[in-house]
mmCIF file of C-alpha atoms in Angstrom:
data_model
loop_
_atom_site.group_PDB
_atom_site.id
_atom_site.type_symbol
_atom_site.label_atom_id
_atom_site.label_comp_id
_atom_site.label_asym_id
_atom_site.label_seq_id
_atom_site.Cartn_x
_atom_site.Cartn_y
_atom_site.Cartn_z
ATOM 1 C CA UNK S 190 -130.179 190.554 152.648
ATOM 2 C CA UNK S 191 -132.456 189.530 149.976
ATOM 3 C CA UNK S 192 -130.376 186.639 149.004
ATOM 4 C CA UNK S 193 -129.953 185.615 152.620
ATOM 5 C CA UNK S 194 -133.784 185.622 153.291
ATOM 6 C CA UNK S 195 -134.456 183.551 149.928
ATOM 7 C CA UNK S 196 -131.591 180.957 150.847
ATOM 8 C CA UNK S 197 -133.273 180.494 154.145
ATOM 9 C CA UNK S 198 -136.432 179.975 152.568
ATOM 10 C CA UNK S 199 -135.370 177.647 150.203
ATOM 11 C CA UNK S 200 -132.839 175.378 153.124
ATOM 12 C CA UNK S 201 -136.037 175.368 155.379
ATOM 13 C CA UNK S 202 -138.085 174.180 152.756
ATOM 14 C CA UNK S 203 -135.638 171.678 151.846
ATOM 15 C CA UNK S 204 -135.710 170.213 155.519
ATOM 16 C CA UNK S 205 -139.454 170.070 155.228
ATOM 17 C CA UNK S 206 -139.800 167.509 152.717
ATOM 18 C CA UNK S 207 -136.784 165.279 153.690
ATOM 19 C CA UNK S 208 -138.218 165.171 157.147
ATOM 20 C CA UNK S 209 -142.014 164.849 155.973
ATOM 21 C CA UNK S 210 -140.251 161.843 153.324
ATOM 22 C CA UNK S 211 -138.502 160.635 156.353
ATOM 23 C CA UNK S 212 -141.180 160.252 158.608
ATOM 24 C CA UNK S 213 -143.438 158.912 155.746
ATOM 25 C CA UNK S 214 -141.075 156.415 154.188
ATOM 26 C CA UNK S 215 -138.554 155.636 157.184
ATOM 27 C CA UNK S 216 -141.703 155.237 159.510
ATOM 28 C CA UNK S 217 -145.528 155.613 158.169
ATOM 29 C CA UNK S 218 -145.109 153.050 155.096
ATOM 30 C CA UNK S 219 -142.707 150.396 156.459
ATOM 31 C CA UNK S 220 -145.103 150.183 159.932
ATOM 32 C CA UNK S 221 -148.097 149.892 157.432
ATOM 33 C CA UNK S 222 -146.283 147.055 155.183
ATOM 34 C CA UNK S 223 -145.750 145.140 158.736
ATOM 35 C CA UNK S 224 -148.974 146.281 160.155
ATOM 36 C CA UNK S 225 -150.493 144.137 156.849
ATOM 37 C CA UNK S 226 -148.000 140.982 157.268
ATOM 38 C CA UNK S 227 -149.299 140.423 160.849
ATOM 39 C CA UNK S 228 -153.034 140.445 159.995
ATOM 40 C CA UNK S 229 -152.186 138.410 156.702
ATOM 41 C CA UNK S 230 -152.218 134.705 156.465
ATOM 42 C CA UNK S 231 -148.795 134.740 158.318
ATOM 43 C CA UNK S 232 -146.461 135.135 155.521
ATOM 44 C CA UNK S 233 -144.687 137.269 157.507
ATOM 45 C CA UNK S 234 -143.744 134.837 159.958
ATOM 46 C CA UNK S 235 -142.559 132.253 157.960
ATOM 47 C CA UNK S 236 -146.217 130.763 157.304
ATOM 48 C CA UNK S 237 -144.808 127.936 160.187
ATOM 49 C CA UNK S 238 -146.421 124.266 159.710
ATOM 50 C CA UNK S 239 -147.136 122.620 163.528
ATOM 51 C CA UNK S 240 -147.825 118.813 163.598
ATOM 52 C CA UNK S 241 -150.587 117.333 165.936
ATOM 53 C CA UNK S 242 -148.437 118.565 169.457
ATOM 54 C CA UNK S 243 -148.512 122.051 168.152
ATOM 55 C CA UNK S 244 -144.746 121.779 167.264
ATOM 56 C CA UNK S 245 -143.555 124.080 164.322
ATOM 57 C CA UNK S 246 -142.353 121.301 162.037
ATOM 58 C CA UNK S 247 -141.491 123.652 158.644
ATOM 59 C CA UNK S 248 -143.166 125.956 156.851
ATOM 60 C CA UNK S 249 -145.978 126.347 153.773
ATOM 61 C CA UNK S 250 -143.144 127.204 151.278
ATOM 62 C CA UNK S 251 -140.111 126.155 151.759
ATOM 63 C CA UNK S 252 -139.781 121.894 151.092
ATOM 64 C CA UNK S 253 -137.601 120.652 154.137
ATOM 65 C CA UNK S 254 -136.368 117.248 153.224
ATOM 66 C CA UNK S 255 -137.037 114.592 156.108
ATOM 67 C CA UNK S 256 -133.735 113.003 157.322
ATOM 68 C CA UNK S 257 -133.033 109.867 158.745
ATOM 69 C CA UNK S 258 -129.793 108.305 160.356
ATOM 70 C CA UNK S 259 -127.956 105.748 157.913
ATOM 71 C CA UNK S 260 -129.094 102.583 157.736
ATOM 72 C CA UNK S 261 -132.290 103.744 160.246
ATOM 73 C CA UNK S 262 -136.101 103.043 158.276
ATOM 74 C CA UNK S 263 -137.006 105.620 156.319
ATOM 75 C CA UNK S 264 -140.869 105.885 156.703
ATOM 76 C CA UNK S 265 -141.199 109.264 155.216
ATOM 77 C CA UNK S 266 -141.728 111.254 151.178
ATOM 78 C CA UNK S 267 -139.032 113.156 150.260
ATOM 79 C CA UNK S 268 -138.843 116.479 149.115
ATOM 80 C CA UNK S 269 -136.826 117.029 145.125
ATOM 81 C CA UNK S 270 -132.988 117.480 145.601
ATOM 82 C CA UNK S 271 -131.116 120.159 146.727
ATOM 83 C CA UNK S 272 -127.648 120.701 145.044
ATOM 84 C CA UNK S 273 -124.793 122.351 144.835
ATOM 85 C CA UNK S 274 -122.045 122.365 143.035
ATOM 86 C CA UNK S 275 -119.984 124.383 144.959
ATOM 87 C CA UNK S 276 -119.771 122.047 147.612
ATOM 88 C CA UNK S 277 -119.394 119.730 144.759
ATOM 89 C CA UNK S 278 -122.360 117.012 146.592
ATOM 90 C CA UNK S 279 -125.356 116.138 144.214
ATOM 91 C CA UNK S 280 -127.663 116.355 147.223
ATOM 92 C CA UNK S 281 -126.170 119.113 149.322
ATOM 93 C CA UNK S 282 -128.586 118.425 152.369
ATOM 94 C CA UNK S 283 -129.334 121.177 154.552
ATOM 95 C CA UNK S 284 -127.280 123.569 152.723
ATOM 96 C CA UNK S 285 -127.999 127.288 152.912
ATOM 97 C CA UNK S 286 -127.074 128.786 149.647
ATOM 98 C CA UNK S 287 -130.149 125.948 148.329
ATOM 99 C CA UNK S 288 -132.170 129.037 147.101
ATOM 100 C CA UNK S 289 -129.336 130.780 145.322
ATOM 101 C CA UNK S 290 -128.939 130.425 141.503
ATOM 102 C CA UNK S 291 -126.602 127.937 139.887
ATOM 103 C CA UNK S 292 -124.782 128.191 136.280
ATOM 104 C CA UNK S 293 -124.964 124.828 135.242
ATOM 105 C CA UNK S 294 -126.844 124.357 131.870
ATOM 106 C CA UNK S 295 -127.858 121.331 130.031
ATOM 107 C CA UNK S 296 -124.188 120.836 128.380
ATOM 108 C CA UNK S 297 -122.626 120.815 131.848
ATOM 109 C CA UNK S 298 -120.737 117.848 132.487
ATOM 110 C CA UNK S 299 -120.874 118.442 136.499
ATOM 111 C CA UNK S 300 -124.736 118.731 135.921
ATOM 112 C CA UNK S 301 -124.905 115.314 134.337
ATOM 113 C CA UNK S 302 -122.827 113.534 136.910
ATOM 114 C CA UNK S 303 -124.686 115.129 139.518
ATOM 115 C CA UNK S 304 -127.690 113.830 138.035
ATOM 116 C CA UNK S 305 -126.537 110.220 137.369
ATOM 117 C CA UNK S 306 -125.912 110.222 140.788
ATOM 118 C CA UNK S 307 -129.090 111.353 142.418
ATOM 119 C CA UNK S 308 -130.452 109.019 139.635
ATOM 120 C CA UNK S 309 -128.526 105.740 141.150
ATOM 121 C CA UNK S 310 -129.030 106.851 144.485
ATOM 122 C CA UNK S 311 -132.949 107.330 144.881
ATOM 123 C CA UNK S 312 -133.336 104.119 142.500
ATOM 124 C CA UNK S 313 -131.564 102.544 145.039
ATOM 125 C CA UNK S 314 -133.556 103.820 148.392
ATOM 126 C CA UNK S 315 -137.082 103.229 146.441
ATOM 127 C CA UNK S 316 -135.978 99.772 145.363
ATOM 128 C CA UNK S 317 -136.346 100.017 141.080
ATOM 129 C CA UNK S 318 -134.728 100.913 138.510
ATOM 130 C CA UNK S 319 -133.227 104.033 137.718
ATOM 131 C CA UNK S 320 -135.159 104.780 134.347
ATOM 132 C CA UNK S 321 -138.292 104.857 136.672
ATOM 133 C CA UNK S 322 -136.922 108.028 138.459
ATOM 134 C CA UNK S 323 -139.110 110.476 137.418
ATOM 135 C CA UNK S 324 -137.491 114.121 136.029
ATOM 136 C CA UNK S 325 -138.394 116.354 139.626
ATOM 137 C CA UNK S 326 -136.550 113.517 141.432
ATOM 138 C CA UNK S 327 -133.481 114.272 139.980
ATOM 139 C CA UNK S 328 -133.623 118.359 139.508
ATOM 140 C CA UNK S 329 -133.906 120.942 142.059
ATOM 141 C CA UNK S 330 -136.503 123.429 141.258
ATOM 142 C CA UNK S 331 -136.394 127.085 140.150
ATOM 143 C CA UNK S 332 -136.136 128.281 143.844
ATOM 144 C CA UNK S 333 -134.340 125.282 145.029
ATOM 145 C CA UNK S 334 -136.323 124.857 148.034
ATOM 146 C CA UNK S 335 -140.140 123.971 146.465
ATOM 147 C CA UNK S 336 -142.286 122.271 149.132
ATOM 148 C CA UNK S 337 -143.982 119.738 146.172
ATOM 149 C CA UNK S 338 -143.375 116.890 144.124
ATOM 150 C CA UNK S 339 -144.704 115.951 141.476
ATOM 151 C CA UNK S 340 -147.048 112.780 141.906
ATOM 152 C CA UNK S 341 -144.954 110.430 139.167
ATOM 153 C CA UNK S 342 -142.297 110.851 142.588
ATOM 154 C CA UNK S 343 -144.591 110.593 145.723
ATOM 155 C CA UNK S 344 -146.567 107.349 143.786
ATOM 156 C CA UNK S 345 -142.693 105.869 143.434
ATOM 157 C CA UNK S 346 -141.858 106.176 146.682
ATOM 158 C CA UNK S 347 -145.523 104.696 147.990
ATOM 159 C CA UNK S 348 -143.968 101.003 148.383
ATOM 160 C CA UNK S 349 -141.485 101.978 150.757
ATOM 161 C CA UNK S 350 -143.262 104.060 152.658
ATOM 162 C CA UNK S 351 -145.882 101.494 153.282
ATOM 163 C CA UNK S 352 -143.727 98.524 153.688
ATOM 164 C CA UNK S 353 -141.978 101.260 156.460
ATOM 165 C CA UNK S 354 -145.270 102.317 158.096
ATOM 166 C CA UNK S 355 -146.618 98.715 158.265
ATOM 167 C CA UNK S 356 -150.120 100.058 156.415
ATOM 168 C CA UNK S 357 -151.163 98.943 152.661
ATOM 169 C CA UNK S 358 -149.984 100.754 149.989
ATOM 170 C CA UNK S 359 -153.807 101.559 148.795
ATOM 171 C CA UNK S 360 -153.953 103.577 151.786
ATOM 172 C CA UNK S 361 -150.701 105.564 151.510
ATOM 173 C CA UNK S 362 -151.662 105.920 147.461
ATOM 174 C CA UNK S 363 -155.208 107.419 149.150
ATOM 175 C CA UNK S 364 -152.961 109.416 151.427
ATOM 176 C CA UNK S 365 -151.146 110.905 148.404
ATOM 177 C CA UNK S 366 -154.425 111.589 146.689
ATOM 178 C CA UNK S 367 -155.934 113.513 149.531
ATOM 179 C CA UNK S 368 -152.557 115.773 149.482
ATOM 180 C CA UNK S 369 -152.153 116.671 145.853
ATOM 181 C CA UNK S 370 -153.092 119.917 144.396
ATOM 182 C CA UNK S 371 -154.151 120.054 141.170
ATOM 183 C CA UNK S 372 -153.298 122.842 138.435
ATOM 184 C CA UNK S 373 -153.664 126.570 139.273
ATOM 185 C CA UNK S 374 -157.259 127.815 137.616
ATOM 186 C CA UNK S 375 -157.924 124.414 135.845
ATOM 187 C CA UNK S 376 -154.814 124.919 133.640
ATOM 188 C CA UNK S 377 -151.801 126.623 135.119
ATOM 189 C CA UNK S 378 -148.777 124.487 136.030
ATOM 190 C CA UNK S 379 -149.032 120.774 136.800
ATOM 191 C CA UNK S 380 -150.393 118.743 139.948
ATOM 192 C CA UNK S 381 -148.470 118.634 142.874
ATOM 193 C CA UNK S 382 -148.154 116.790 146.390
ATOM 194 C CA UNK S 383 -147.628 118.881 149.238
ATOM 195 C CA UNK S 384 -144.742 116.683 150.869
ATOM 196 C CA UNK S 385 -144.633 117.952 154.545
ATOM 197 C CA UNK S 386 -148.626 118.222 154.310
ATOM 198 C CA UNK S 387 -148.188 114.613 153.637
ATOM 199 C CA UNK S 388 -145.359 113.520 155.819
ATOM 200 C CA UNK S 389 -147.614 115.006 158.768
ATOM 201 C CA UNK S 390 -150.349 112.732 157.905
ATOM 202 C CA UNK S 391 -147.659 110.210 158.503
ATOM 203 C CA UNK S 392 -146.491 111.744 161.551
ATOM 204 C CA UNK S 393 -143.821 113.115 161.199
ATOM 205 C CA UNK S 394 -142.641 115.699 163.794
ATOM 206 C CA UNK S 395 -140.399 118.117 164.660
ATOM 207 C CA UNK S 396 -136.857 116.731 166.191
ATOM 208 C CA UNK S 397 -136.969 118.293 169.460
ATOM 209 C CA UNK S 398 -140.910 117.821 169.899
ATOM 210 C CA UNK S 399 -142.047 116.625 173.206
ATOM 211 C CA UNK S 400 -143.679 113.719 171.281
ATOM 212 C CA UNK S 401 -141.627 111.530 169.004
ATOM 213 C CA UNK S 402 -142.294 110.755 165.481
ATOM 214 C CA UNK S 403 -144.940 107.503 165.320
ATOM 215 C CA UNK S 404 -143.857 107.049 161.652
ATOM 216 C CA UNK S 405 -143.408 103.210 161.780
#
């Protein structure tokens, strides 16, 4: 009877604290965590981007590279490359696995091609030669989806955008200027130019906004 009573004891007491750890981590902490994202700075939702018609046009950190039709004007900065070599395309626009991580080190033949090839290509678009393509141009970054350039890239591709745009290239230099960000606490990292941040000062918008794009 004694050993009955205790084994009771012990199964009720056992329920206790896997429904007190249910209710406290399947419910209390996980509302909390999303209770904080909503009254952040919107993290939670994607921290969207909306141009001037209040059109969600990307997002604070993730780089979405601007497309245009072939052979259309291309009045807009573009984001570093996203690759990958599964799909075997140096560029690999709007490809989902962007973010995932990719084995192809410094002696990797497919790397190199890849690179020559991105190297050629944006030469080509920005009009000079390819050993002015800066490094970022050419390499995705860590996450494969950074939102900045560096601005060695945004100052090559100033002449096009301008001639594009119809405005001086002083002004889209002044543009670039007013969108870079310099290094984290004085000395962390390297400067940086917010490309949609810029591309919106171009206006750019979203593809199924009301109001077209007046880039041009």
């Amino acid at each position: 009877m004694r050993f009955t009573i205790g084994f009771a004891k012990q199964v009720w007491a056992g329920l206790l604290v896997l429904l007190s750890l249910t209710v406290i981590l399947g419910v209390i902490y996980p509302a909390a965590v999303w209770g904080v994202g909503r009254i952040s700075s919107g993290s939670a939702e994607g921290s969207p981007v909306t141009d001037a018609a209040g059109c969600v046009v990307g997002s604070a950190w993730v780089g979405v590279d601007p497309q245009v039709p072939e052979g259309a004007r291309d009045p807009f900065f573009h984001n570093r490359v996203v690759g990958s070599v599964a799909d075997e395309d140096p560029f690999a626009t709007g490809d989902p696995a962007a973010a995932l991580p990719l084995n192809q080190g410094p002696s990797s033949e497919i790397l190199a091609d890849f690179i020559a090839e991105r190297r050629a290509a944006i030469a080509a678009r920005e009009g000079v030669d390819p050993s002015s393509v800066p490094v970022d141009a050419v390499t995705g970054s860590g996450s494969g989806i950074d939102p900045h350039i560096s601005p060695a890239y945004a100052l090559l591709q100033v002449p096009r955008v301008a001639s594009t745009n119809g405005i001086s290239e002083d002004a889209v230099r002044e543009l670039v200027s007013e969108h870079t960000d310099g290094r984290q606490l004085g000395f962390l990292g390297e400067e940086r130019v917010n490309v949609l941040e810029l591309n919106l000062a171009l206006g750019l918008t979203a593809p199924t906004c009301a109001t077209s794009s007046t880039g041009g």
